PDB file of C-alpha atoms (C1' of nucleotides) in Angstrom:
ATOM      1  CA  MET R   1      29.328 102.471-154.009  1.00  0.00           C
ATOM      2  CA  MET R   2      26.381 103.623-151.922  1.00  0.00           C
ATOM      3  CA  PHE R   3      27.800 106.234-149.568  1.00  0.00           C
ATOM      4  CA  CYS R   4      27.400 109.740-150.765  1.00  0.00           C
ATOM      5  CA  CYS R   5      28.895 113.122-150.663  1.00  0.00           C
ATOM      6  CA  SER R   6      28.340 114.642-147.245  1.00  0.00           C
ATOM      7  CA  PRO R   7      31.620 114.922-145.370  1.00  0.00           C
ATOM      8  CA  VAL R   8      32.339 112.741-142.371  1.00  0.00           C
ATOM      9  CA  THR R   9      32.562 115.892-140.296  1.00  0.00           C
ATOM     10  CA  ARG R  10      28.980 116.960-141.021  1.00  0.00           C
ATOM     11  CA  GLN R  11      26.959 114.258-139.325  1.00  0.00           C
ATOM     12  CA  PRO R  12      27.727 110.901-137.755  1.00  0.00           C
ATOM     13  CA  LEU R  13      28.171 108.049-140.210  1.00  0.00           C
ATOM     14  CA  SER R  14      25.778 105.156-140.004  1.00  0.00           C
ATOM     15  CA  ALA R  15      27.327 101.782-139.310  1.00  0.00           C
ATOM     16  CA  GLN R  16      26.604 100.771-142.903  1.00  0.00           C
ATOM     17  CA  GLU R  17      28.188 103.847-144.457  1.00  0.00           C
ATOM     18  CA  ALA R  18      31.191 103.362-142.206  1.00  0.00           C
ATOM     19  CA  ASP R  19      31.569  99.755-143.354  1.00  0.00           C
ATOM     20  CA  GLU R  20      31.553 100.674-147.034  1.00  0.00           C
ATOM     21  CA  LEU R  21      33.896 103.624-146.578  1.00  0.00           C
ATOM     22  CA  ALA R  22      36.282 101.655-144.401  1.00  0.00           C
ATOM     23  CA  ARG R  23      36.560  98.945-147.053  1.00  0.00           C
ATOM     24  CA  VAL R  24      37.876 101.498-149.526  1.00  0.00           C
ATOM     25  CA  PHE R  25      40.129 103.339-147.103  1.00  0.00           C
ATOM     26  CA  LYS R  26      41.606 100.032-146.024  1.00  0.00           C
ATOM     27  CA  ALA R  27      42.517  99.444-149.658  1.00  0.00           C
ATOM     28  CA  VAL R  28      44.542 102.658-149.747  1.00  0.00           C
ATOM     29  CA  GLY R  29      45.934 102.026-146.279  1.00  0.00           C
ATOM     30  CA  ASP R  30      48.954 100.182-147.620  1.00  0.00           C
ATOM     31  CA  PRO R  31      52.129 101.823-148.939  1.00  0.00           C
ATOM     32  CA  VAL R  32      52.482  99.477-151.898  1.00  0.00           C
ATOM     33  CA  ARG R  33      48.892  99.994-153.000  1.00  0.00           C
ATOM     34  CA  LEU R  34      49.205 103.755-152.614  1.00  0.00           C
ATOM     35  CA  ARG R  35      52.269 103.760-154.839  1.00  0.00           C
ATOM     36  CA  LEU R  36      50.543 101.503-157.364  1.00  0.00           C
ATOM     37  CA  LEU R  37      47.567 103.851-157.462  1.00  0.00           C
ATOM     38  CA  SER R  38      49.887 106.799-157.873  1.00  0.00           C
ATOM     39  CA  LEU R  39      51.983 105.096-160.564  1.00  0.00           C
ATOM     40  CA  ILE R  40      48.898 104.194-162.563  1.00  0.00           C
ATOM     41  CA  ALA R  41      47.244 107.600-162.215  1.00  0.00           C
ATOM     42  CA  ALA R  42      50.378 109.565-163.011  1.00  0.00           C
ATOM     43  CA  HIS R  43      51.430 107.344-165.920  1.00  0.00           C
ATOM     44  CA  ALA R  44      51.297 108.806-169.418  1.00  0.00           C
ATOM     45  CA  GLY R  45      47.865 108.239-170.927  1.00  0.00           C
ATOM     46  CA  GLY R  46      46.307 107.606-167.515  1.00  0.00           C
ATOM     47  CA  GLU R  47      46.964 103.896-167.698  1.00  0.00           C
ATOM     48  CA  ALA R  48      49.797 101.477-167.081  1.00  0.00           C
ATOM     49  CA  CYS R  49      50.339  97.820-167.805  1.00  0.00           C
ATOM     50  CA  VAL R  50      51.434  95.508-165.019  1.00  0.00           C
ATOM     51  CA  CYS R  51      54.868  95.206-166.573  1.00  0.00           C
ATOM     52  CA  ASP R  52      55.309  98.948-165.944  1.00  0.00           C
ATOM     53  CA  LEU R  53      54.487  98.463-162.283  1.00  0.00           C
ATOM     54  CA  THR R  54      56.353  95.382-161.119  1.00  0.00           C
ATOM     55  CA  GLY R  55      59.710  96.974-161.863  1.00  0.00           C
ATOM     56  CA  ALA R  56      59.083  99.751-159.352  1.00  0.00           C
ATOM     57  CA  PHE R  57      59.061  97.397-156.354  1.00  0.00           C
ATOM     58  CA  GLU R  58      61.252  94.759-154.783  1.00  0.00           C
ATOM     59  CA  LEU R  59      58.281  92.437-154.719  1.00  0.00           C
ATOM     60  CA  THR R  60      57.350  89.342-156.672  1.00  0.00           C
ATOM     61  CA  GLY R  61      54.736  89.263-159.415  1.00  0.00           C
ATOM     62  CA  PRO R  62      52.098  87.473-157.333  1.00  0.00           C
ATOM     63  CA  THR R  63      52.356  90.093-154.615  1.00  0.00           C
ATOM     64  CA  ILE R  64      51.827  92.964-157.037  1.00  0.00           C
ATOM     65  CA  SER R  65      48.965  91.035-158.572  1.00  0.00           C
ATOM     66  CA  HIS R  66      47.413  90.606-155.146  1.00  0.00           C
ATOM     67  CA  HIS R  67      47.548  94.340-154.426  1.00  0.00           C
ATOM     68  CA  LEU R  68      46.082  95.168-157.810  1.00  0.00           C
ATOM     69  CA  LYS R  69      43.222  92.820-157.031  1.00  0.00           C
ATOM     70  CA  VAL R  70      42.537  94.575-153.739  1.00  0.00           C
ATOM     71  CA  LEU R  71      42.462  97.948-155.480  1.00  0.00           C
ATOM     72  CA  ARG R  72      40.244  96.517-158.205  1.00  0.00           C
ATOM     73  CA  GLU R  73      37.748  94.977-155.786  1.00  0.00           C
ATOM     74  CA  ALA R  74      37.618  98.252-153.876  1.00  0.00           C
ATOM     75  CA  GLY R  75      36.548  99.956-157.105  1.00  0.00           C
ATOM     76  CA  LEU R  76      39.604 102.192-157.252  1.00  0.00           C
ATOM     77  CA  ILE R  77      41.029 100.849-160.506  1.00  0.00           C
ATOM     78  CA  GLU R  78      39.878  98.806-163.453  1.00  0.00           C
ATOM     79  CA  GLY R  79      41.892  96.552-165.734  1.00  0.00           C
ATOM     80  CA  GLU R  80      41.554  95.699-169.389  1.00  0.00           C
ATOM     81  CA  ARG R  81      43.443  93.095-171.374  1.00  0.00           C
ATOM     82  CA  ARG R  82      44.831  94.221-174.729  1.00  0.00           C
ATOM     83  CA  ALA R  83      46.758  91.531-176.554  1.00  0.00           C
ATOM     84  CA  THR R  84      49.420  90.189-174.214  1.00  0.00           C
ATOM     85  CA  TRP R  85      49.219  92.937-171.641  1.00  0.00           C
ATOM     86  CA  ILE R  86      46.728  94.037-169.010  1.00  0.00           C
ATOM     87  CA  TYR R  87      46.312  97.779-168.599  1.00  0.00           C
ATOM     88  CA  TYR R  88      45.069  99.385-165.393  1.00  0.00           C
ATOM     89  CA  ARG R  89      43.391 102.763-165.088  1.00  0.00           C
ATOM     90  CA  VAL R  90      42.097 104.588-161.996  1.00  0.00           C
ATOM     91  CA  ARG R  91      38.389 105.303-161.534  1.00  0.00           C
ATOM     92  CA  PRO R  92      38.316 109.011-160.649  1.00  0.00           C
ATOM     93  CA  GLN R  93      34.713 109.035-159.385  1.00  0.00           C
ATOM     94  CA  LEU R  94      35.523 106.968-156.335  1.00  0.00           C
ATOM     95  CA  LEU R  95      38.696 108.906-155.661  1.00  0.00           C
ATOM     96  CA  ARG R  96      36.658 112.091-155.753  1.00  0.00           C
ATOM     97  CA  GLN R  97      34.102 110.648-153.341  1.00  0.00           C
ATOM     98  CA  LEU R  98      36.841 109.691-150.890  1.00  0.00           C
ATOM     99  CA  SER R  99      38.326 113.145-151.164  1.00  0.00           C
ATOM    100  CA  ASP R 100      34.953 114.816-150.600  1.00  0.00           C
ATOM    101  CA  VAL R 101      34.066 112.711-147.607  1.00  0.00           C
ATOM    102  CA  LEU R 102      37.236 113.767-145.799  1.00  0.00           C
ATOM    103  CA  VAL R 103      36.978 117.498-146.306  1.00  0.00           C
ATOM    104  CA  PRO R 104      36.749 119.236-142.923  1.00  0.00           C
ATOM    105  CA  ASP R 105      33.918 121.599-142.155  1.00  0.00           C
ATOM    106  CA  PRO R 106      34.703 125.269-142.479  1.00  0.00           C
ATOM    107  CA  ALA R 107      35.085 126.426-138.884  1.00  0.00           C
ATOM    108  CA  GLY R 108      31.923 127.308-137.059  1.00  0.00           C
ATOM    109  CA  VAL R 109      29.344 125.662-139.291  1.00  0.00           C
ATOM    110  CA  ARG R 110      28.377 123.172-136.598  1.00  0.00           C
ATOM    111  CA  ALA R 111      26.269 124.287-133.655  1.00  0.00           C
TER     112      ALA R 111
ATOM    113  CA  MET A   1      53.343 114.975-141.062  1.00  0.00           C
ATOM    114  CA  MET A   2      55.845 115.447-143.883  1.00  0.00           C
ATOM    115  CA  PHE A   3      53.904 114.602-147.039  1.00  0.00           C
ATOM    116  CA  CYS A   4      52.521 117.574-148.816  1.00  0.00           C
ATOM    117  CA  CYS A   5      49.801 118.770-150.993  1.00  0.00           C
ATOM    118  CA  SER A   6      50.275 117.435-154.475  1.00  0.00           C
ATOM    119  CA  PRO A   7      47.627 114.837-155.302  1.00  0.00           C
ATOM    120  CA  VAL A   8      48.535 111.193-155.650  1.00  0.00           C
ATOM    121  CA  THR A   9      47.383 111.381-159.249  1.00  0.00           C
ATOM    122  CA  ARG A  10      49.931 114.038-160.204  1.00  0.00           C
ATOM    123  CA  GLN A  11      53.200 112.198-159.853  1.00  0.00           C
ATOM    124  CA  PRO A  12      54.278 108.896-158.385  1.00  0.00           C
ATOM    125  CA  LEU A  13      54.623 108.852-154.619  1.00  0.00           C
ATOM    126  CA  SER A  14      58.020 108.128-153.167  1.00  0.00           C
ATOM    127  CA  ALA A  15      58.240 105.082-150.946  1.00  0.00           C
ATOM    128  CA  GLN A  16      58.619 107.357-147.936  1.00  0.00           C
ATOM    129  CA  GLU A  17      55.602 109.497-148.754  1.00  0.00           C
ATOM    130  CA  ALA A  18      53.603 106.340-149.350  1.00  0.00           C
ATOM    131  CA  ASP A  19      54.591 104.971-145.950  1.00  0.00           C
ATOM    132  CA  GLU A  20      53.493 108.082-144.106  1.00  0.00           C
ATOM    133  CA  LEU A  21      50.252 108.403-146.028  1.00  0.00           C
ATOM    134  CA  ALA A  22      49.425 104.731-145.655  1.00  0.00           C
ATOM    135  CA  ARG A  23      49.836 104.965-141.888  1.00  0.00           C
ATOM    136  CA  VAL A  24      47.089 107.575-141.746  1.00  0.00           C
ATOM    137  CA  PHE A  25      44.777 105.915-144.255  1.00  0.00           C
ATOM    138  CA  LYS A  26      45.108 102.663-142.355  1.00  0.00           C
ATOM    139  CA  ALA A  27      43.865 104.509-139.286  1.00  0.00           C
ATOM    140  CA  VAL A  28      40.666 105.513-141.102  1.00  0.00           C
ATOM    141  CA  GLY A  29      40.403 102.093-142.746  1.00  0.00           C
ATOM    142  CA  ASP A  30      38.285 100.694-139.946  1.00  0.00           C
ATOM    143  CA  PRO A  31      34.530 101.174-139.571  1.00  0.00           C
ATOM    144  CA  VAL A  32      34.643 101.814-135.841  1.00  0.00           C
ATOM    145  CA  ARG A  33      37.378 104.430-136.154  1.00  0.00           C
ATOM    146  CA  LEU A  34      35.568 106.084-139.042  1.00  0.00           C
ATOM    147  CA  ARG A  35      32.429 106.379-136.943  1.00  0.00           C
ATOM    148  CA  LEU A  36      34.414 107.645-133.965  1.00  0.00           C
ATOM    149  CA  LEU A  37      36.006 110.316-136.134  1.00  0.00           C
ATOM    150  CA  SER A  38      32.619 111.255-137.496  1.00  0.00           C
ATOM    151  CA  LEU A  39      30.961 111.300-134.063  1.00  0.00           C
ATOM    152  CA  ILE A  40      33.679 113.541-132.670  1.00  0.00           C
ATOM    153  CA  ALA A  41      33.736 115.909-135.633  1.00  0.00           C
ATOM    154  CA  ALA A  42      29.967 116.226-135.876  1.00  0.00           C
ATOM    155  CA  HIS A  43      29.435 116.607-132.130  1.00  0.00           C
ATOM    156  CA  ALA A  44      28.234 119.940-130.825  1.00  0.00           C
ATOM    157  CA  GLY A  45      31.207 122.173-130.074  1.00  0.00           C
ATOM    158  CA  GLY A  46      33.500 120.077-132.221  1.00  0.00           C
ATOM    159  CA  GLU A  47      34.490 117.864-129.342  1.00  0.00           C
ATOM    160  CA  ALA A  48      33.143 114.848-127.506  1.00  0.00           C
ATOM    161  CA  CYS A  49      34.090 113.092-124.312  1.00  0.00           C
ATOM    162  CA  VAL A  50      34.678 109.362-124.359  1.00  0.00           C
ATOM    163  CA  CYS A  51      31.459 108.796-122.441  1.00  0.00           C
ATOM    164  CA  ASP A  52      29.592 110.261-125.432  1.00  0.00           C
ATOM    165  CA  LEU A  53      31.266 107.735-127.721  1.00  0.00           C
ATOM    166  CA  THR A  54      31.178 104.384-125.962  1.00  0.00           C
ATOM    167  CA  GLY A  55      27.401 104.324-125.919  1.00  0.00           C
ATOM    168  CA  ALA A  56      27.240 104.394-129.714  1.00  0.00           C
ATOM    169  CA  PHE A  57      28.881 100.958-130.076  1.00  0.00           C
ATOM    170  CA  GLU A  58      28.389  97.435-128.861  1.00  0.00           C
ATOM    171  CA  LEU A  59      32.004  97.371-127.818  1.00  0.00           C
ATOM    172  CA  THR A  60      33.769  97.442-124.488  1.00  0.00           C
ATOM    173  CA  GLY A  61      35.566 100.465-123.083  1.00  0.00           C
ATOM    174  CA  PRO A  62      39.066  99.107-123.726  1.00  0.00           C
ATOM    175  CA  THR A  63      38.257  98.558-127.390  1.00  0.00           C
ATOM    176  CA  ILE A  64      37.003 102.112-127.881  1.00  0.00           C
ATOM    177  CA  SER A  65      40.046 103.348-126.023  1.00  0.00           C
ATOM    178  CA  HIS A  66      42.280 101.342-128.344  1.00  0.00           C
ATOM    179  CA  HIS A  67      40.708 102.862-131.462  1.00  0.00           C
ATOM    180  CA  LEU A  68      40.963 106.364-130.042  1.00  0.00           C
ATOM    181  CA  LYS A  69      44.647 105.733-129.448  1.00  0.00           C
ATOM    182  CA  VAL A  70      45.143 104.684-133.072  1.00  0.00           C
ATOM    183  CA  LEU A  71      43.410 107.824-134.306  1.00  0.00           C
ATOM    184  CA  ARG A  72      45.433 109.912-131.875  1.00  0.00           C
ATOM    185  CA  GLU A  73      48.768 108.409-132.902  1.00  0.00           C
ATOM    186  CA  ALA A  74      47.865 108.952-136.542  1.00  0.00           C
ATOM    187  CA  GLY A  75      47.447 112.643-135.766  1.00  0.00           C
ATOM    188  CA  LEU A  76      43.762 112.692-136.655  1.00  0.00           C
ATOM    189  CA  ILE A  77      42.433 113.623-133.218  1.00  0.00           C
ATOM    190  CA  GLU A  78      43.744 115.058-130.001  1.00  0.00           C
ATOM    191  CA  GLY A  79      42.501 114.558-126.476  1.00  0.00           C
ATOM    192  CA  GLU A  80      42.450 116.807-123.461  1.00  0.00           C
ATOM    193  CA  ARG A  81      41.489 115.956-119.899  1.00  0.00           C
ATOM    194  CA  ARG A  82      39.100 118.349-118.149  1.00  0.00           C
ATOM    195  CA  ALA A  83      38.198 117.305-114.645  1.00  0.00           C
ATOM    196  CA  THR A  84      36.936 113.735-114.740  1.00  0.00           C
ATOM    197  CA  TRP A  85      36.449 113.521-118.490  1.00  0.00           C
ATOM    198  CA  ILE A  86      38.686 113.386-121.526  1.00  0.00           C
ATOM    199  CA  TYR A  87      37.508 115.357-124.520  1.00  0.00           C
ATOM    200  CA  TYR A  88      38.556 114.536-128.082  1.00  0.00           C
ATOM    201  CA  ARG A  89      38.640 116.916-131.024  1.00  0.00           C
ATOM    202  CA  VAL A  90      39.608 116.307-134.659  1.00  0.00           C
ATOM    203  CA  ARG A  91      42.646 117.989-136.191  1.00  0.00           C
ATOM    204  CA  PRO A  92      41.291 119.466-139.437  1.00  0.00           C
ATOM    205  CA  GLN A  93      44.697 120.140-141.010  1.00  0.00           C
ATOM    206  CA  LEU A  94      45.485 116.469-141.458  1.00  0.00           C
ATOM    207  CA  LEU A  95      41.973 115.712-142.670  1.00  0.00           C
ATOM    208  CA  ARG A  96      42.380 118.442-145.255  1.00  0.00           C
ATOM    209  CA  GLN A  97      45.722 117.015-146.382  1.00  0.00           C
ATOM    210  CA  LEU A  98      44.208 113.572-146.832  1.00  0.00           C
ATOM    211  CA  SER A  99      41.357 115.056-148.799  1.00  0.00           C
ATOM    212  CA  ASP A 100      43.710 117.051-151.010  1.00  0.00           C
ATOM    213  CA  VAL A 101      45.987 114.145-151.729  1.00  0.00           C
ATOM    214  CA  LEU A 102      43.093 112.083-153.084  1.00  0.00           C
ATOM    215  CA  VAL A 103      41.627 114.646-155.430  1.00  0.00           C
ATOM    216  CA  PRO A 104      41.733 113.315-159.005  1.00  0.00           C
ATOM    217  CA  ASP A 105      43.377 115.327-161.751  1.00  0.00           C
ATOM    218  CA  PRO A 106      41.045 117.260-163.983  1.00  0.00           C
ATOM    219  CA  ALA A 107      40.949 115.185-167.168  1.00  0.00           C
ATOM    220  CA  GLY A 108      43.763 115.768-169.602  1.00  0.00           C
ATOM    221  CA  VAL A 109      46.252 117.557-167.402  1.00  0.00           C
ATOM    222  CA  ARG A 110      48.717 114.698-167.651  1.00  0.00           C
ATOM    223  CA  ALA A 111      50.731 114.174-170.797  1.00  0.00           C
TER     224      ALA A 111
ATOM    225  C1'  DC G   1      41.650 108.072 -96.525  1.00  0.00           C
ATOM    226  C1'  DT G   2      38.056 105.443 -98.607  1.00  0.00           C
ATOM    227  C1'  DG G   3      35.012 104.550-102.186  1.00  0.00           C
ATOM    228  C1'  DG G   4      33.321 105.299-106.894  1.00  0.00           C
ATOM    229  C1'  DT G   5      33.382 106.663-111.677  1.00  0.00           C
ATOM    230  C1'  DA G   6      36.016 107.747-116.181  1.00  0.00           C
ATOM    231  C1'  DG G   7      39.378 106.091-118.993  1.00  0.00           C
ATOM    232  C1'  DT G   8      43.716 103.698-120.280  1.00  0.00           C
ATOM    233  C1'  DT G   9      47.065  99.831-120.300  1.00  0.00           C
ATOM    234  C1'  DC G  10      48.232  94.948-120.249  1.00  0.00           C
ATOM    235  C1'  DG G  11      47.948  90.136-121.655  1.00  0.00           C
ATOM    236  C1'  DA G  12      45.813  86.802-124.261  1.00  0.00           C
ATOM    237  C1'  DC G  13      43.301  84.901-128.161  1.00  0.00           C
ATOM    238  C1'  DG G  14      41.343  84.370-132.852  1.00  0.00           C
ATOM    239  C1'  DT G  15      41.163  86.348-137.288  1.00  0.00           C
ATOM    240  C1'  DG G  16      42.976  89.071-141.163  1.00  0.00           C
ATOM    241  C1'  DT G  17      46.727  90.360-144.216  1.00  0.00           C
ATOM    242  C1'  DG G  18      51.232  90.764-146.857  1.00  0.00           C
ATOM    243  C1'  DT G  19      54.485  87.882-148.798  1.00  0.00           C
ATOM    244  C1'  DC G  20      56.451  84.134-151.507  1.00  0.00           C
ATOM    245  C1'  DA G  21      56.986  79.789-154.379  1.00  0.00           C
ATOM    246  C1'  DA G  22      54.574  76.763-157.195  1.00  0.00           C
ATOM    247  C1'  DA G  23      50.995  75.841-160.232  1.00  0.00           C
ATOM    248  C1'  DC G  24      47.982  77.680-163.460  1.00  0.00           C
ATOM    249  C1'  DC G  25      45.638  80.451-167.489  1.00  0.00           C
ATOM    250  C1'  DA G  26      45.969  83.540-171.708  1.00  0.00           C
ATOM    251  C1'  DA G  27      48.053  85.201-175.733  1.00  0.00           C
ATOM    252  C1'  DT G  28      51.828  85.287-179.034  1.00  0.00           C
ATOM    253  C1'  DG G  29      55.027  83.202-182.148  1.00  0.00           C
ATOM    254  C1'  DA G  30      58.049  79.545-184.072  1.00  0.00           C
TER     255       DA G  30
ATOM    256  C1'  DT O   1      51.565  71.928-181.676  1.00  0.00           C
ATOM    257  C1'  DC O   2      54.998  73.339-178.510  1.00  0.00           C
ATOM    258  C1'  DA O   3      57.636  76.765-176.125  1.00  0.00           C
ATOM    259  C1'  DT O   4      57.704  81.474-174.133  1.00  0.00           C
ATOM    260  C1'  DT O   5      56.311  85.498-171.919  1.00  0.00           C
ATOM    261  C1'  DG O   6      52.701  88.198-169.125  1.00  0.00           C
ATOM    262  C1'  DG O   7      49.651  87.807-165.208  1.00  0.00           C
ATOM    263  C1'  DT O   8      46.711  85.555-161.994  1.00  0.00           C
ATOM    264  C1'  DT O   9      45.413  81.915-158.535  1.00  0.00           C
ATOM    265  C1'  DT O  10      46.419  78.798-154.877  1.00  0.00           C
ATOM    266  C1'  DG O  11      48.425  77.279-150.562  1.00  0.00           C
ATOM    267  C1'  DA O  12      51.256  78.135-146.791  1.00  0.00           C
ATOM    268  C1'  DC O  13      53.380  80.924-143.263  1.00  0.00           C
ATOM    269  C1'  DA O  14      54.610  84.812-140.245  1.00  0.00           C
ATOM    270  C1'  DC O  15      53.000  88.815-138.420  1.00  0.00           C
ATOM    271  C1'  DA O  16      49.625  92.527-137.544  1.00  0.00           C
ATOM    272  C1'  DC O  17      45.203  93.726-135.721  1.00  0.00           C
ATOM    273  C1'  DG O  18      40.533  93.863-133.359  1.00  0.00           C
ATOM    274  C1'  DT O  19      38.463  92.306-129.315  1.00  0.00           C
ATOM    275  C1'  DC O  20      37.846  91.206-124.500  1.00  0.00           C
ATOM    276  C1'  DG O  21      38.551  90.774-119.263  1.00  0.00           C
ATOM    277  C1'  DA O  22      41.467  92.168-115.664  1.00  0.00           C
ATOM    278  C1'  DA O  23      44.439  95.273-113.624  1.00  0.00           C
ATOM    279  C1'  DC O  24      45.723  99.906-113.352  1.00  0.00           C
ATOM    280  C1'  DT O  25      45.708 105.405-113.108  1.00  0.00           C
ATOM    281  C1'  DA O  26      43.310 109.869-112.541  1.00  0.00           C
ATOM    282  C1'  DC O  27      40.032 112.581-110.559  1.00  0.00           C
ATOM    283  C1'  DC O  28      36.206 113.753-107.504  1.00  0.00           C
ATOM    284  C1'  DA O  29      32.949 113.233-103.270  1.00  0.00           C
ATOM    285  C1'  DG O  30      32.304 112.108 -98.685  1.00  0.00           C
TER     286       DG O  30
END
DNA sequence: CTGGTAGTTCGACGTGTGTCAAACCAATGA
DNA sequence: TCATTGGTTTGACACACGTCGAACTACCAG
C-alpha cells in the first residue's frame, strides 16, 4: 500500500493516491464485509475460521467466501490454513492507515 | 448518524450498525469522491465552490454534481448557496467518527 | 424581460457487484 | 481408496452505479 499518513483534509489527494485509497474503502463499503471484519477482529485470539463466520449470516458459503476474498485482496485481512480449517486475521497496519487518513484537521490549521 | 464510537475491532457490529457505516464508507469508496472530499477540506477557508472543483477532473458538470450529491447524502459535506455560487464544506464530526471506528485495538486488549 | 452563467436533475447506457447453485480442490478419516 | 466435511472457484443473473447529453432551475446583469 503506497499511500501514506497525511490526512485527506491536509492537502488534495493525487489521482493515484485516491485510486489506491478508494479500492480499500470500497472493500469496507459493504455491510457484510464490515461485519466480517468486525467478527474476525473481535474474535477471541484475534482470528476466526470461516466456520465461525458463515453462521452469523443468512448467506451461502460461496457468498461469504467472495467477501473474504475482497477483504483479502484489499489487504485488510490475511488467511492461513491449519489442518482442515482456514483462519482469518485482520492486518492492523492498513486499518490504522485508513483511520489516520480520515482524521479531520484540528480547526484553523489551514490558511 | 446513529453508530457510535467503539471501534469495529472491539466487538462485532450489529447488522444495523454495519448498514449505516457501510453507507458512508461506500460514499468514500470512489476515487473521484475521495478527491472531491480532499479538495474541499484542503481548500483555503475550509470550503470550495463547485467551480473550483470541476476543473480538477476530466468529467462533465453533471457527473461532479452527482458525486457531490452522494457525499452530501452520506452526511460528509454540506453545501450552501451564496449569490451565484454554491459552496461546499466538510462535516468533520462524521469524518472523525469514521476515523475512530477504524482504529485497531492496541495488541492484547481482547481476550 | 431577455440573455448568460452556475449548478442540478432527468433519462439512457454500459459496466461493476452481490448473490446463488453447481462444480471443484484440500484435508481428514474409515 | 472412497466418502465426508470445509472452503473456494466458476458461471449466470439481477440490480446498483458511474458517466454523459439534454433539459431544467437559480441567480445576476443589462
